[in-house]
Coordinates of C-alpha atoms and ligand atoms in Angstrom, one line a residue:
X1 CA -40.2 23.4 -45.8
X2 CA -38.8 23.1 -49.3
X3 CA -40.4 21.3 -52.1
X4 CA -38.7 20.5 -55.4
X5 CA -40.2 18.7 -58.4
X6 CA -38.3 16.6 -60.9
X7 CA -37.8 18.5 -64.2
X8 CA -36.3 15.6 -66.1
X9 CA -37.7 14.8 -69.5
X10 CA -38.1 11.1 -68.8
X11 CA -40.8 11.9 -66.2
X12 CA -44.3 11.0 -67.2
X13 CA -47.6 12.0 -65.7
X14 CA -47.7 8.5 -64.1
X15 CA -44.3 8.8 -62.5
X16 CA -44.4 11.8 -60.3
X17 CA -41.3 12.2 -58.1
X18 CA -41.0 15.1 -55.8
X19 CA -38.8 15.9 -52.8
X20 CA -39.4 17.7 -49.6
X21 CA -37.2 18.8 -46.7
X22 CA -38.1 20.1 -43.3
X23 CA -36.6 20.6 -39.9
X24 CA -37.9 18.0 -37.5
X25 CA -35.7 18.7 -34.4
X26 CA -32.6 20.6 -33.3
X27 CA -30.0 20.4 -36.1
X28 CA -32.1 17.7 -37.7
X29 CA -33.6 17.7 -41.2
X30 CA -35.8 15.1 -43.0
X31 CA -35.4 14.6 -46.7
X32 CA -38.6 13.0 -48.0
X33 CA -38.5 11.5 -51.5
X34 CA -42.2 11.3 -52.6
X35 CA -42.9 8.5 -55.1
X36 CA -46.5 9.4 -55.8
X37 CA -47.4 6.7 -58.3
X38 CA -45.5 3.6 -57.3
X39 CA -48.1 0.9 -57.3
X40 CA -46.2 -2.2 -56.3
X41 CA -43.5 -3.2 -53.8
X42 CA -42.3 -6.7 -54.7
X43 CA -44.8 -8.9 -56.4
X44 CA -47.1 -9.3 -53.6
X45 CA -47.4 -5.8 -52.2
X46 CA -49.8 -3.7 -54.1
X47 CA -49.7 0.0 -53.2
X48 CA -52.7 2.4 -53.5
X49 CA -51.2 5.6 -52.1
X50 CA -47.6 5.5 -53.5
X51 CA -44.8 5.7 -51.0
X52 CA -42.0 7.9 -49.7
X53 CA -38.4 7.1 -48.9
X54 CA -37.2 9.2 -45.9
X55 CA -33.6 10.1 -45.2
X56 CA -32.4 12.2 -42.3
X57 CA -29.5 14.6 -41.7
X58 CA -28.2 15.4 -38.2
X59 CA -25.7 18.3 -38.0
X60 CA -23.8 18.2 -34.6
X61 CA -20.1 19.1 -34.5
X62 CA -20.0 16.1 -36.9
X63 CA -22.6 15.4 -39.5
X64 CA -24.5 12.1 -40.0
X65 CA -26.9 11.1 -42.7
X66 CA -29.3 8.3 -41.8
X67 CA -30.1 6.3 -44.9
X68 CA -30.2 7.6 -48.5
X69 CA -33.0 7.0 -51.0
X70 CA -34.2 4.9 -54.0
X71 CA -32.0 5.1 -57.1
X72 CA -34.8 6.7 -59.1
X73 CA -34.3 9.8 -57.0
X74 CA -30.6 10.1 -57.8
X75 CA -30.7 13.7 -59.2
X76 CA -33.3 15.1 -57.0
X77 CA -31.9 13.7 -53.8
X78 CA -28.2 14.6 -54.5
X79 CA -29.1 18.1 -55.5
X80 CA -31.2 18.5 -52.4
X81 CA -28.4 17.1 -50.2
X82 CA -25.8 19.3 -51.8
X83 CA -28.1 22.3 -51.0
X84 CA -28.2 21.3 -47.4
X85 CA -24.5 20.6 -46.7
X86 CA -21.1 20.3 -48.4
X87 CA -21.5 16.5 -48.9
X88 CA -17.7 16.1 -49.2
X89 CA -17.5 16.9 -45.4
X90 CA -20.1 14.4 -44.3
X91 CA -18.7 12.4 -41.4
X92 CA -21.1 9.4 -41.0
X93 CA -23.6 7.6 -43.2
X94 CA -25.8 5.4 -41.0
X95 CA -27.3 2.5 -43.0
X96 CA -30.3 1.2 -41.0
X97 CA -30.8 -1.6 -43.5
X98 CA -29.5 -2.3 -47.0
X99 CA -32.6 -2.8 -49.1
X100 CA -32.1 -0.7 -52.3
X101 CA -35.0 1.6 -51.6
X102 CA -32.9 3.1 -48.8
X103 CA -29.4 2.3 -49.8
X104 CA -29.8 2.9 -53.6
X105 CA -27.6 6.1 -53.4
X106 CA -25.0 4.9 -51.0
X107 CA -22.5 4.5 -53.8
X108 CA -23.2 8.1 -55.0
X109 CA -22.7 9.4 -51.4
X110 CA -19.4 7.5 -51.2
X111 CA -18.3 9.1 -54.4
X112 CA -19.0 12.6 -53.1
X113 CA -17.7 11.9 -49.6
X114 CA -14.9 9.3 -49.9
X115 CA -13.8 9.8 -46.3
X116 CA -17.3 9.2 -44.8
X117 CA -17.6 6.3 -42.3
X118 CA -20.5 4.0 -43.0
X119 CA -22.2 2.9 -39.8
X120 CA -24.3 -0.3 -39.7
X121 CA -24.8 -3.8 -38.3
X122 CA -22.2 -6.4 -39.2
X123 CA -24.6 -8.0 -41.7
X124 CA -25.4 -4.6 -43.3
X125 CA -21.7 -3.8 -43.8
X126 CA -21.1 -7.2 -45.4
X127 CA -24.1 -6.7 -47.7
X128 CA -22.8 -3.2 -48.6
X129 CA -19.4 -4.5 -49.5
X130 CA -21.0 -6.8 -52.0
X131 CA -23.2 -4.0 -53.3
X132 CA -20.8 -1.2 -53.8
X133 CA -17.6 -3.2 -54.8
X134 CA -15.2 -0.5 -53.4
X135 CA -13.4 0.0 -50.2
X136 CA -15.0 2.3 -47.6
X137 CA -14.5 3.3 -44.0
X138 CA -16.9 1.4 -41.8
X139 CA -18.0 1.2 -38.2
X140 CA -19.9 -1.9 -37.1
X141 CA -22.5 -1.2 -34.3
X142 CA -25.0 -3.3 -32.3
X143 CA -27.2 -2.8 -29.3
X144 CA -25.2 -0.8 -26.7
X145 CA -23.0 0.9 -29.3
X146 CA -23.0 4.7 -29.4
X147 CA -21.6 7.5 -31.5
X148 CA -21.1 11.1 -30.3
X149 CA -21.7 13.7 -33.0
X150 CA -21.2 16.6 -30.5
X151 CA -23.7 19.3 -29.5
X152 CA -25.5 16.7 -27.5
X153 CA -26.3 14.4 -30.4
X154 CA -25.2 11.1 -29.0
X155 CA -26.5 8.4 -31.2
X156 CA -27.4 5.0 -29.6
X157 CA -27.8 2.0 -31.7
X158 CA -30.3 -0.9 -31.2
X159 CA -30.1 -4.1 -33.1
X160 CA -33.5 -5.1 -34.6
X161 CA -32.8 -8.3 -36.6
X162 CA -35.5 -9.6 -38.9
X163 CA -37.4 -6.3 -38.9
X164 CA -37.8 -7.1 -41.7
X165 CA -34.2 -7.9 -42.9
X166 CA -31.5 -9.5 -40.7
X167 CA -29.3 -6.3 -41.0
X168 CA -31.7 -3.8 -39.4
X169 CA -30.7 -1.4 -36.7
X170 CA -32.5 1.5 -35.0
X171 CA -30.8 4.7 -34.1
X172 CA -31.9 6.9 -31.2
X173 CA -30.7 10.5 -30.7
X174 CA -30.6 11.4 -27.1
X175 CA -30.7 15.1 -27.8
X176 CA -33.9 15.2 -29.9
X177 CA -35.5 11.9 -28.6
X178 CA -36.0 10.9 -32.2
X179 CA -35.9 7.2 -32.9
X180 CA -34.9 6.3 -36.5
X181 CA -36.5 3.0 -37.5
X182 CA -36.2 2.7 -41.3
X183 CA -38.9 0.2 -42.4
X184 CA -40.3 -0.5 -39.0
X185 CA -43.5 1.4 -38.1
X186 CA -43.5 2.6 -41.7
X187 CA -46.3 2.6 -44.3
X188 CA -46.5 3.1 -48.0
X189 CA -48.3 6.4 -48.0
X190 CA -47.4 9.5 -50.0
X191 CA -48.7 12.9 -49.3
X192 CA -47.4 16.4 -48.4
X193 CA -48.0 16.0 -44.7
X194 CA -44.8 15.2 -42.9
X195 CA -46.4 13.9 -39.7
X196 CA -49.3 11.5 -38.8
X197 CA -51.9 14.2 -38.7
X198 CA -54.9 12.0 -39.5
X199 CA -54.5 8.5 -38.1
X200 CA -57.8 7.3 -39.5
X201 CA -56.6 8.0 -43.0
X202 CA -53.4 6.1 -42.3
X203 CA -54.6 3.1 -40.4
X204 CA -55.4 0.8 -43.3
X205 CA -52.0 1.4 -44.9
X206 CA -50.2 1.0 -41.6
X207 CA -51.9 -2.3 -41.0
X208 CA -51.4 -3.6 -44.5
X209 CA -47.7 -2.8 -44.3
X210 CA -47.4 -4.5 -41.0
X211 CA -49.2 -7.6 -42.4
X212 CA -46.9 -7.8 -45.4
X213 CA -43.5 -7.0 -43.8
X214 CA -43.6 -7.4 -40.1
X215 CA -46.4 -9.9 -39.3
X216 CA -44.3 -12.9 -40.5
X217 CA -41.7 -11.8 -37.9
X218 CA -44.0 -11.1 -35.1
X219 CA -41.7 -12.6 -32.4
X220 CA -38.9 -10.4 -33.7
X221 CA -41.2 -7.4 -33.5
X222 CA -42.0 -8.1 -29.9
X223 CA -38.3 -8.4 -29.2
X224 CA -37.7 -5.1 -30.9
X225 CA -40.5 -3.4 -29.0
X226 CA -38.9 -4.6 -25.7
X227 CA -35.6 -3.0 -26.7
X228 CA -37.1 0.4 -27.2
X229 CA -39.5 0.2 -24.3
X230 CA -37.4 2.4 -21.9
X231 CA -36.7 5.1 -24.4
X232 CA -38.3 8.5 -24.2
X233 CA -39.5 8.9 -27.8
X234 CA -40.7 12.3 -29.2
X235 CA -40.8 11.2 -32.8
X236 CA -40.5 7.9 -34.7
X237 CA -38.7 8.8 -37.9
X238 CA -39.6 5.9 -40.3
X239 CA -38.2 5.2 -43.7
X240 CA -41.6 5.2 -45.4
X241 CA -44.6 7.4 -45.1
X242 CA -45.3 10.1 -42.5
X243 CA -43.2 10.5 -39.4
X244 CA -45.0 9.4 -36.3
X245 CA -45.4 12.2 -33.8
X246 CA -48.9 12.7 -32.6
X247 CA -50.1 9.2 -31.9
X248 CA -46.9 7.3 -31.0
X249 CA -48.5 5.3 -28.2
X250 CA -51.3 4.2 -30.5
X251 CA -48.9 3.1 -33.3
X252 CA -46.7 1.2 -30.8
X253 CA -49.7 -0.4 -29.2
X254 CA -51.0 -1.6 -32.6
X255 CA -47.6 -3.3 -33.3
X256 CA -47.6 -4.9 -29.9
X257 CA -51.2 -6.2 -30.1
X258 CA -50.9 -7.5 -33.6
X259 CA -47.6 -9.2 -32.9
X260 CA -48.9 -10.8 -29.7
X261 CA -51.8 -12.1 -31.6
X262 CA -49.6 -13.3 -34.5
X263 CA -47.0 -14.9 -32.1
X264 CA -49.6 -17.1 -30.3
X265 CA -48.7 -20.7 -30.8
X266 CA -52.2 -21.6 -32.0
X267 CA -51.8 -22.9 -35.5
X268 CA -48.2 -22.0 -35.6
X269 CA -46.2 -22.6 -38.7
X270 CA -42.4 -22.3 -38.3
X271 CA -40.4 -21.6 -41.5
X272 CA -36.7 -22.6 -41.1
X273 CA -34.3 -21.3 -43.8
X274 CA -30.8 -19.9 -44.1
X275 CA -31.3 -16.2 -44.8
X276 CA -27.9 -15.9 -46.6
X277 CA -28.0 -19.0 -48.7
X278 CA -29.2 -19.2 -52.3
X279 CA -32.8 -18.0 -52.8
X280 CA -34.0 -19.3 -49.4
X281 CA -35.2 -16.0 -48.1
X282 CA -37.2 -15.2 -51.3
X283 CA -38.9 -18.7 -51.1
X284 CA -39.5 -18.4 -47.4
X285 CA -41.2 -15.1 -47.7
X286 CA -43.4 -16.1 -50.6
X287 CA -44.5 -19.2 -48.7
X288 CA -45.2 -17.0 -45.6
X289 CA -47.3 -14.7 -47.8
X290 CA -49.5 -17.6 -48.9
X291 CA -49.7 -18.9 -45.3
X292 CA -50.8 -15.5 -44.1
X293 CA -54.0 -15.8 -46.2
X294 CA -55.2 -18.6 -44.0
X295 CA -54.6 -16.7 -40.8
X296 CA -52.2 -19.1 -39.2
X297 CA -49.4 -17.8 -37.0
X298 CA -46.0 -17.7 -38.7
X299 CA -42.5 -17.6 -37.4
X300 CA -39.6 -17.2 -39.7
X301 CA -36.4 -18.7 -38.2
X302 CA -32.9 -18.2 -39.6
X303 CA -31.1 -21.6 -39.5
X304 CA -27.8 -19.7 -38.9
X305 CA -28.9 -18.0 -35.7
X306 CA -31.4 -20.4 -34.0
X307 CA -30.1 -22.9 -31.5
X308 CA -31.3 -26.5 -30.8
X309 CA -33.2 -25.4 -27.6
X310 CA -35.3 -22.8 -29.4
X311 CA -35.8 -25.2 -32.4
X312 CA -37.0 -28.0 -30.1
X313 CA -39.5 -25.6 -28.4
X314 CA -40.8 -24.2 -31.7
X315 CA -41.1 -27.6 -33.5
X316 CA -42.9 -29.0 -30.4
X317 CA -45.5 -26.2 -30.5
X318 CA -45.9 -26.0 -34.3
X319 CA -48.8 -27.4 -36.4
X320 CA -46.7 -27.0 -39.5
X321 CA -43.0 -26.9 -40.4
X322 CA -41.5 -25.5 -43.5
X323 CA -37.8 -26.2 -44.2
X324 CA -35.6 -24.6 -46.8
X325 CA -32.7 -26.9 -47.6
X326 CA -29.5 -25.6 -46.1
X327 CA -26.0 -26.2 -47.5
X328 CA -24.7 -29.7 -47.0
X329 CA -21.5 -28.2 -45.6
X330 CA -23.3 -26.2 -43.0
X331 CA -22.7 -28.1 -39.8
X332 CA -24.8 -25.9 -37.6
X333 CA -27.8 -26.2 -40.0
X334 CA -27.4 -30.0 -40.0
X335 CA -27.7 -30.0 -36.2
X336 CA -30.9 -27.9 -36.5
X337 CA -32.3 -30.3 -39.1
X338 CA -31.6 -33.3 -36.9
X339 CA -33.3 -31.5 -34.0
X340 CA -36.4 -31.0 -36.2
X341 CA -36.4 -34.7 -37.1
X342 CA -36.1 -35.6 -33.5
X343 CA -39.0 -33.5 -32.3
X344 CA -41.4 -33.6 -35.3
X345 CA -44.5 -35.8 -34.8
X346 CA -47.3 -37.3 -37.0
X347 CA -49.9 -34.6 -36.3
X348 CA -47.9 -32.0 -38.1
X349 CA -47.7 -30.9 -41.7
X350 CA -44.4 -30.4 -43.5
X351 CA -43.4 -28.5 -46.6
X352 CA -39.8 -28.6 -48.0
X353 CA -38.2 -26.3 -50.5
X354 CA -34.8 -26.1 -52.2
X355 CA -32.8 -22.9 -51.6
X356 CA -30.9 -23.1 -54.9
X357 CA -27.5 -22.2 -53.3
X358 CA -25.6 -24.8 -55.3
X359 CA -25.0 -27.4 -52.6
X360 CA -28.4 -27.9 -51.1
X361 CA -29.0 -30.8 -48.7
X362 CA -30.9 -33.3 -51.0
X363 CA -34.6 -32.8 -50.5
X364 CA -36.1 -36.3 -51.2
X365 CA -34.2 -38.4 -48.5
X366 CA -35.3 -35.8 -45.9
X367 CA -38.8 -35.9 -47.3
X368 CA -38.8 -39.7 -46.9
X369 CA -37.7 -39.5 -43.3
X370 CA -40.4 -37.0 -42.4
X371 CA -43.0 -39.1 -44.1
X372 CA -41.8 -42.2 -42.2
X373 CA -42.3 -40.2 -39.0
X374 CA -45.9 -39.7 -40.2
X375 CA -46.0 -36.0 -41.1
X376 CA -48.5 -34.9 -43.7
X377 CA -47.1 -33.2 -46.7
X378 CA -48.6 -29.7 -47.0
X379 CA -47.3 -29.1 -50.5
X380 CA -45.0 -31.1 -52.8
X381 CA -41.3 -30.2 -52.6
X382 CA -40.4 -26.9 -54.3
X383 CA -37.4 -27.3 -56.5
X384 CA -35.3 -24.2 -57.1
X385 CA -33.0 -24.2 -60.0
X386 CA -32.9 -20.5 -61.0
X387 CA -33.5 -17.1 -59.5
X388 CA -37.2 -16.6 -58.6
X389 CA -39.5 -15.6 -61.4
X390 CA -43.1 -14.2 -60.9
X391 CA -44.4 -17.7 -61.7
X392 CA -42.2 -19.5 -59.2
X393 CA -43.0 -16.9 -56.6
X394 CA -46.7 -17.4 -57.2
X395 CA -46.2 -21.2 -56.9
X396 CA -44.4 -20.8 -53.5
X397 CA -47.3 -18.5 -52.3
X398 CA -49.9 -21.0 -53.4
X399 CA -47.9 -23.8 -51.7
X400 CA -48.0 -21.8 -48.4
X401 CA -51.8 -21.3 -48.8
X402 CA -52.3 -25.1 -49.3
X403 CA -50.3 -25.8 -46.2
X404 CA -52.3 -23.2 -44.2
X405 CA -55.6 -24.6 -45.4
X406 CA -54.7 -28.1 -44.3
X407 CA -53.8 -26.7 -40.8
X408 CA -57.0 -24.7 -40.4
X409 CA -59.4 -27.3 -41.9
X410 CA -60.8 -28.1 -38.5
X411 CA -61.4 -24.5 -37.6
X412 CA -63.7 -24.2 -40.7
X413 CA -65.6 -27.3 -39.7
X414 CA -66.0 -26.0 -36.1
X415 CA -67.3 -22.7 -37.4
X416 CA -69.9 -24.5 -39.5
X417 CA -71.2 -26.5 -36.5
X418 CA -71.7 -23.4 -34.4
X419 CA -74.2 -21.8 -36.8
X420 CA -77.8 -22.0 -35.9
X421 CA -79.5 -24.1 -38.5
X422 CA -82.6 -21.8 -39.0
X423 CA -80.2 -18.9 -39.7
X424 CA -78.2 -21.2 -41.9
X425 CA -81.1 -22.2 -44.1
X426 CA -82.6 -18.6 -44.3
X427 CA -79.2 -17.3 -45.4
X428 CA -79.1 -20.0 -48.0
X429 CA -82.1 -18.5 -49.7
X430 CA -79.9 -15.7 -51.1
X431 CA -79.1 -17.0 -54.6
X432 CA -76.8 -15.6 -57.2
X433 CA -75.4 -16.3 -60.6
X434 CA -72.3 -18.3 -61.5
X435 CA -69.2 -16.6 -62.9
X436 CA -65.6 -17.3 -63.6
X437 CA -63.0 -14.6 -62.8
X438 CA -59.8 -14.7 -64.8
X439 CA -56.9 -12.4 -64.0
X440 CA -53.5 -12.1 -65.7
X441 CA -50.7 -10.0 -64.4
X442 CA -47.4 -10.3 -66.3
X443 CA -46.6 -14.0 -66.5
X444 CA -49.0 -14.9 -63.7
X445 CA -52.5 -16.1 -64.4
X446 CA -55.3 -16.8 -61.9
X447 CA -58.9 -18.0 -62.0
X448 CA -61.8 -18.4 -59.6
X449 CA -65.3 -19.7 -59.8
X450 CA -67.4 -17.0 -58.2
X451 CA -71.0 -16.7 -57.2
X452 CA -71.0 -13.7 -54.8
X453 CA -71.1 -11.2 -57.6
X454 CA -73.5 -8.2 -57.9
X455 CA -73.7 -5.0 -59.9
X456 CA -72.8 -2.3 -57.4
X457 CA -73.1 1.0 -59.2
X458 CA -74.6 2.6 -62.4
X459 CA -72.4 5.7 -62.6
X460 CA -69.6 4.6 -63.0
X461 CA -70.7 1.1 -64.1
X462 CA -69.3 -1.1 -61.3
X463 CA -69.5 -4.6 -59.8
X464 CA -68.8 -6.0 -56.4
X465 CA -67.3 -9.5 -55.9
X466 CA -66.6 -11.3 -52.6
X467 CA -63.3 -13.2 -52.7
X468 CA -62.2 -15.5 -49.9
X469 CA -59.0 -14.3 -48.3
X470 CA -57.3 -17.6 -48.8
X471 CA -57.8 -17.7 -52.6
X472 CA -54.7 -17.6 -54.7
X473 CA -56.3 -15.1 -57.1
X474 CA -56.7 -12.6 -54.2
X475 CA -53.2 -11.2 -54.7
X476 CA -54.1 -10.4 -58.3
X477 CA -57.1 -8.3 -57.3
X478 CA -55.6 -5.2 -55.7
X479 CA -56.6 -1.6 -56.7
X480 CA -55.5 -1.0 -60.3
X481 CA -55.5 -4.7 -61.2
X482 CA -57.6 -5.8 -64.1
X483 CA -59.6 -9.0 -64.6
X484 CA -62.4 -10.5 -66.7
X485 CA -65.7 -11.5 -65.2
X486 CA -67.0 -14.4 -67.4
X487 CA -70.7 -15.1 -67.0
X488 CA -71.5 -18.8 -67.2
X489 CA -74.5 -19.9 -69.1
X490 CA -77.4 -22.0 -67.8
X491 CA -77.2 -25.5 -69.2
X492 CA -73.6 -24.9 -70.4
X493 CA -71.8 -24.4 -67.2
X494 CA -71.0 -27.9 -65.9
X495 CA -67.9 -28.5 -67.9
X496 CA -66.3 -25.2 -66.9
X497 CA -67.3 -25.6 -63.3
X498 CA -65.9 -29.1 -63.1
X499 CA -62.6 -27.9 -64.6
X500 CA -62.2 -24.9 -62.4
X501 CA -63.4 -26.5 -59.1
X502 CA -60.5 -29.1 -59.3
X503 CA -57.8 -28.7 -56.7
X504 CA -54.9 -27.4 -58.6
X505 CA -51.3 -28.1 -57.5
X506 CA -49.3 -24.9 -56.6
X507 CA -48.3 -23.1 -59.8
X508 CA -50.4 -25.4 -62.1
X509 CA -51.7 -23.9 -65.3
X510 CA -55.4 -23.5 -64.6
X511 CA -56.3 -22.8 -68.2
X512 CA -54.7 -26.0 -69.7
X513 CA -57.4 -27.6 -72.0
X514 CA -59.8 -24.6 -71.8
X515 CA -60.5 -22.6 -74.9
X516 CA -59.8 -18.9 -74.2
X517 CA -58.9 -15.7 -76.0
X518 CA -57.3 -12.6 -74.7
X519 CA -59.3 -9.6 -73.5
X520 CA -58.1 -6.1 -74.2
X521 CA -57.1 -5.8 -70.5
X522 CA -54.8 -8.9 -70.9
X523 CA -56.9 -11.4 -69.0
X524 CA -58.6 -14.4 -70.5
X525 CA -62.1 -14.6 -72.0
X526 CA -63.6 -18.1 -71.8
X527 CA -64.8 -19.1 -75.3
X528 CA -67.8 -20.9 -73.8
X529 CA -68.9 -18.1 -71.5
X530 CA -72.3 -16.5 -72.1
X531 CA -70.9 -13.0 -71.6
X532 CA -67.8 -11.3 -70.3
X533 CA -67.0 -8.0 -68.6
X534 CA -63.5 -6.4 -68.5
X535 CA -63.1 -4.8 -65.0
X536 CA -60.6 -2.8 -63.1
X537 CA -60.3 -3.0 -59.3
X538 CA -61.0 0.3 -57.5
X539 CA -61.1 -0.8 -53.8
X540 CA -61.1 -3.7 -51.4
X541 CA -63.1 -3.8 -48.2
X542 CA -62.3 -6.2 -45.3
X543 CA -65.4 -8.4 -44.7
X544 CA -64.0 -10.9 -42.2
X545 CA -63.0 -14.0 -44.1
X546 CA -63.6 -12.3 -47.5
X547 CA -62.5 -9.3 -49.4
X548 CA -65.3 -7.3 -51.0
X549 CA -63.7 -6.1 -54.2
X550 CA -65.4 -3.2 -56.0
X551 CA -64.4 -2.7 -59.6
X552 CA -65.4 -0.5 -62.5
X553 CA -66.4 -2.1 -65.8
X554 CA -64.7 -0.9 -69.0
X555 CA -66.2 -3.1 -71.7
X556 CA -68.2 -6.3 -72.3
X557 CA -70.1 -8.5 -74.7
X558 CA -72.7 -11.2 -74.8
X559 CA -72.2 -14.3 -77.0
X560 CA -75.8 -15.4 -77.1
X561 CA -78.4 -12.7 -76.8
X562 CA -81.2 -15.1 -75.6
X563 CA -78.9 -17.1 -73.3
X564 CA -79.6 -17.1 -69.5
X565 CA -77.1 -16.8 -66.7
X566 CA -76.4 -20.0 -64.7
X567 CA -78.1 -19.7 -61.3
X568 CA -76.6 -20.9 -58.0
X569 CA -79.2 -21.9 -55.4
X570 CA -77.9 -23.1 -52.0
X571 CA -79.5 -25.0 -49.2
X572 CA -77.5 -23.3 -46.4
X573 CA -75.8 -19.9 -46.1
X574 CA -72.6 -21.1 -44.4
X575 CA -70.8 -22.2 -47.5
X576 CA -70.9 -21.7 -51.2
Ligands
FEO1 FE1 -38.0 -0.1 -47.3 FE2 -37.0 -3.0 -46.5 O1 -36.9 -1.5 -47.5

């Protein structure tokens, strides 16, 4: 194994980038780019263990590189590749999927190897043409296609659309029995171990990654699993995290179980959108993210590839429908929209969003038709005039959560009815204080009235807070995030409670009309709070329908030394 460390002057202690290579099979080398300190993937995906971007080199009679790396590894990666082979003689570059964390250096490879043939799905090649703006040799592959590199390395390709992008392919090498899956079965986990030596250490990150990227496409995951079912797999070479070697059955079984659970039609919400039109995909994914907090089942359906039969079936089964406006000129999408209108019924919830592609189907006439049928609006129409911003993404996420809460409202009532009343009353005797949590991250601000708060450690000073999984603020409380815990005062809490207990529309400014000033950590201190504590999240523990969030406390002050904390007494322990 070779390990190199970035020597560049721009590198800081909080931006460690290293690279590692190792033989993983006959004529096969992994190049692992280790991004130790990356703390976020997209706005919603907080990372606690960094990540890796894995690329693979197969040297048969012909050479093939499977995926490249993130642009931030430009020097390290290209030096490493040049040490392994004469890049100018590279024959094939397989692009499993075109997201920039894997294709960020495709342009550099094309420069070094102008005669290389880029291999990918039809969609991937189209995406790449738009990304690199230069001609290149290409080979479009799909399920059933193969490519012989010689020396026994015959590559078979398997289409895996929507895992998690429409362009994804898997590559299977018959010689080594290695299956290359890029994002699928990956995890954001960075350490020196190349393989899955300690599954217990990896499980939480493996699940979190599945929930964020694969869960919303559970039906596609099941279809992908079926396509690899018959393969004899020695190693799953993923694009992120350790390669899966020692517990392959366990990892595959996890995906299968989670996806079966997710794909059940109970509380199904179907999101229809055109993946290649405007900002439809960004909006759809944010709404799915918000829906996920309410534990509904989600199916993301591309308007371009679904047919009326599948649409009819899904709409019939769904409790909620979300529709991203397609282009008015898209005849196929119009047929699908008409099918939705024909099958939709009054017991369902609907949410509509604009895709911002420049010629969207008008949203309000469609909204009127759906309301005439009797559907309940899960969130107000989302209008899209510009590229997504952190605030608009947050709004879409909150819209998804609102829709999911409407769909699951009966489940919560049923749960309450099932509780033994003696237990209910006894649990209600646990009392607590009243607090207001405020969290700012970039442009995004969140707040939550909290009562399940307790000091949890003396050294370091730390507090634990229980946050319901369907709270909007939950996504601002990942490890490393900062917030202010405002302590409400007895006799002076009603005004603040009334304000913050209001139901806010998605994206609404929760602090409008409330006097605040900024804390050193960037969140808001309420001027009328009795005390405040500035906190930083250390860890989250899954407690069923809540996250238990443990945070250290950096600083705090009391505004009235003889003021008392507002107390929250409850009659029953089954709600707040
Ligand atoms: Fe790891 Fe979808 O890129």
